[in-house]
XYZ file of C-alpha atoms in Angstrom:
224
model
C 84.688 33.674 5.168
C 81.590 32.600 5.928
C 80.324 35.604 6.948
C 77.294 37.468 4.831
C 78.911 41.058 4.453
C 78.283 43.758 2.382
C 80.043 47.204 1.337
C 79.249 50.280 0.934
C 81.327 53.169 -0.285
C 81.239 55.634 -3.193
C 81.006 53.072 -5.671
C 77.555 51.583 -4.579
C 76.267 54.723 -3.849
C 76.545 55.614 -7.047
C 74.091 52.949 -8.225
C 70.847 52.848 -8.480
C 69.329 51.648 -5.205
C 72.450 50.796 -3.915
C 72.901 52.067 -0.854
C 69.702 51.176 0.029
C 69.454 48.240 -0.551
C 73.280 47.719 1.676
C 71.468 49.211 4.477
C 68.307 47.224 4.226
C 70.419 43.898 4.265
C 72.148 45.578 6.995
C 68.581 46.542 8.964
C 67.168 43.257 8.520
C 70.035 41.347 8.976
C 70.344 39.673 6.336
C 74.087 40.186 6.125
C 76.578 40.045 9.471
C 79.767 42.470 8.642
C 79.714 45.395 6.618
C 82.546 47.182 5.303
C 82.489 50.427 4.507
C 84.149 54.034 4.358
C 83.178 56.737 6.729
C 79.781 56.375 4.902
C 79.206 53.743 7.678
C 79.726 55.745 10.721
C 77.247 59.011 10.026
C 73.780 59.242 10.725
C 72.877 55.361 10.293
C 70.794 53.046 13.312
C 71.744 49.609 13.354
C 70.029 48.564 17.450
C 71.709 44.566 16.633
C 75.599 45.668 15.734
C 77.159 44.991 18.805
C 80.951 45.523 17.318
C 82.956 47.942 14.840
C 86.361 47.968 13.530
C 88.547 50.716 12.791
C 91.406 49.926 10.308
C 94.359 52.490 10.407
C 92.151 55.279 11.851
C 95.357 57.671 11.725
C 95.531 58.723 8.117
C 93.878 61.934 8.545
C 96.229 62.535 11.220
C 99.138 62.997 8.544
C 95.973 65.651 6.386
C 98.382 68.914 6.555
C 95.334 70.327 7.567
C 95.096 71.989 10.754
C 91.660 70.379 11.593
C 92.965 66.558 11.023
C 92.845 66.108 14.857
C 89.410 66.980 15.260
C 88.553 65.685 11.938
C 89.758 62.153 13.278
C 87.890 62.471 16.643
C 84.950 62.850 15.454
C 85.290 60.134 12.789
C 85.748 57.893 15.820
C 82.986 59.253 18.431
C 80.622 59.038 15.366
C 81.469 55.701 14.675
C 82.423 54.307 17.798
C 77.829 55.809 18.116
C 77.350 52.954 15.778
C 77.882 49.566 17.977
C 75.740 48.638 21.228
C 72.860 50.889 20.103
C 70.382 48.093 21.281
C 69.605 46.131 23.905
C 73.375 44.094 23.400
C 76.391 46.346 24.843
C 79.104 47.136 21.823
C 82.705 47.478 21.668
C 84.984 48.864 19.260
C 87.741 48.328 18.120
C 91.095 51.207 17.023
C 93.666 49.988 14.662
C 96.244 52.947 15.584
C 100.161 53.245 15.005
C 99.809 56.249 17.681
C 97.194 55.547 20.965
C 98.503 57.710 22.549
C 97.467 60.899 19.994
C 94.744 62.924 21.656
C 92.207 62.451 19.280
C 92.671 58.424 19.570
C 93.128 58.413 23.147
C 90.259 61.141 24.300
C 87.921 59.313 21.793
C 88.416 56.084 23.805
C 87.946 57.631 26.132
C 84.512 59.502 25.380
C 86.210 62.896 26.374
C 84.511 65.369 24.855
C 85.118 68.308 26.478
C 89.216 67.364 27.103
C 90.113 67.186 23.632
C 88.155 70.339 23.121
C 90.524 72.171 25.402
C 93.452 70.228 24.462
C 92.573 71.398 20.709
C 91.976 74.745 21.185
C 94.756 75.740 22.820
C 96.649 74.331 20.680
C 94.198 76.358 17.823
C 95.020 79.445 19.834
C 99.067 78.750 19.718
C 98.703 78.631 16.295
C 97.038 81.039 15.670
C 93.956 78.758 13.617
C 90.232 79.370 13.955
C 88.155 80.611 15.815
C 90.526 82.660 16.637
C 91.489 83.869 13.601
C 89.937 84.415 10.075
C 91.086 82.075 7.716
C 91.076 82.664 3.434
C 92.685 79.546 1.600
C 94.142 80.871 -1.669
C 94.696 78.614 -4.281
C 96.846 78.806 -7.699
C 96.573 76.299 -10.580
C 98.285 75.974 -14.390
C 99.023 72.965 -16.155
C 102.296 74.852 -16.456
C 104.252 74.259 -13.025
C 106.503 77.709 -13.778
C 103.386 79.912 -14.558
C 101.958 78.673 -11.646
C 104.286 79.263 -8.794
C 105.571 82.148 -10.666
C 101.841 83.430 -10.052
C 101.214 82.151 -6.462
C 105.006 83.651 -5.365
C 104.037 87.342 -6.804
C 100.670 86.950 -5.015
C 102.445 86.111 -1.640
C 104.602 89.874 -2.159
C 101.187 91.823 -2.664
C 100.217 90.011 0.318
C 103.443 91.245 2.709
C 103.240 94.500 1.560
C 100.123 95.027 3.543
C 99.638 96.183 6.670
C 100.415 94.606 10.219
C 98.111 92.485 11.429
C 98.006 89.393 8.871
C 99.824 86.544 8.490
C 101.333 84.693 5.989
C 101.483 80.979 5.193
C 103.517 80.014 1.813
C 103.210 80.043 -0.720
C 103.690 76.515 -1.416
C 103.256 73.121 -3.447
C 99.432 72.208 -2.255
C 99.055 69.554 -0.312
C 98.040 67.900 -3.817
C 100.276 69.381 -5.936
C 99.195 68.113 -9.671
C 95.701 67.243 -9.745
C 93.800 66.533 -13.493
C 96.629 67.824 -15.048
C 97.307 71.611 -13.249
C 100.007 72.402 -10.882
C 98.610 73.447 -7.659
C 100.099 76.336 -4.880
C 98.197 77.645 -2.305
C 98.757 80.663 0.043
C 96.734 80.632 3.773
C 95.985 84.241 5.163
C 94.939 85.165 8.297
C 93.830 87.781 10.349
C 91.532 88.694 13.945
C 89.425 90.636 12.167
C 87.376 89.129 8.590
C 87.119 92.228 7.077
C 91.048 93.054 7.081
C 91.021 89.214 5.480
C 88.658 90.390 2.823
C 90.125 93.764 2.469
C 93.879 91.990 1.728
C 92.789 89.679 -0.896
C 90.914 92.045 -2.552
C 94.281 94.697 -2.865
C 96.458 92.068 -3.845
C 94.638 89.388 -6.487
C 95.146 90.447 -10.221
C 91.886 92.202 -11.697
C 93.619 89.815 -14.644
C 95.584 86.791 -14.049
C 98.271 85.778 -16.674
C 97.427 83.448 -19.677
C 96.325 79.843 -18.070
C 96.541 80.584 -15.059
C 93.259 79.943 -12.328
C 93.331 82.092 -8.901
C 90.449 80.811 -6.499
C 89.830 81.474 -3.175
C 87.987 80.106 -0.328
C 87.493 82.029 2.918
C 86.150 79.620 5.699
C 87.534 76.716 3.835
C 86.840 73.570 5.461
C 89.449 71.039 3.279
C 92.757 72.094 2.654
C 94.027 69.438 0.279
């Protein structure tokens, strides 16, 4: 209770001078503990940090995103690098329900090569990048029936296209309803990017039904 601390998160960063004030307090040892979101993991050099703790390190592993393990490993590796940057060694403490998961275990072992090998084997087996080109199509509407119907029609159009394309969906997006809109997702994969782009051009209608939006993201970094 008596440890001096500060919080660094999106709310802090939105306030003018908020983030810089917290970083300065940490660098000058005006605080002994910094609590924050992923913002604290990247790009900061605090030589005096001797302990780092990660709460609920599994959170991203449950996201329906083929990059979830990669993002988890990346975050743990980055945040671990915040400890022991000065003359005093540091320790890293990770809270997890899945200590045997490759992303957690390999990060704890600092085994970048081992994680990359296992992750690439998974990507190859399920035809995910870098072994395929990927596009995500998001169909949304304030009316759930219209969004689902348009996504279904798009899926049928894509299935009529030449072989070599792999289709996932249509299915409700991981965040099925956002800002008053119902959202359905279609994932399209192929070895050749030109095949993906040609398929999208052929299947997506020039005019969408009233109230329906279709958004295409090639090489999506976030599938939520």
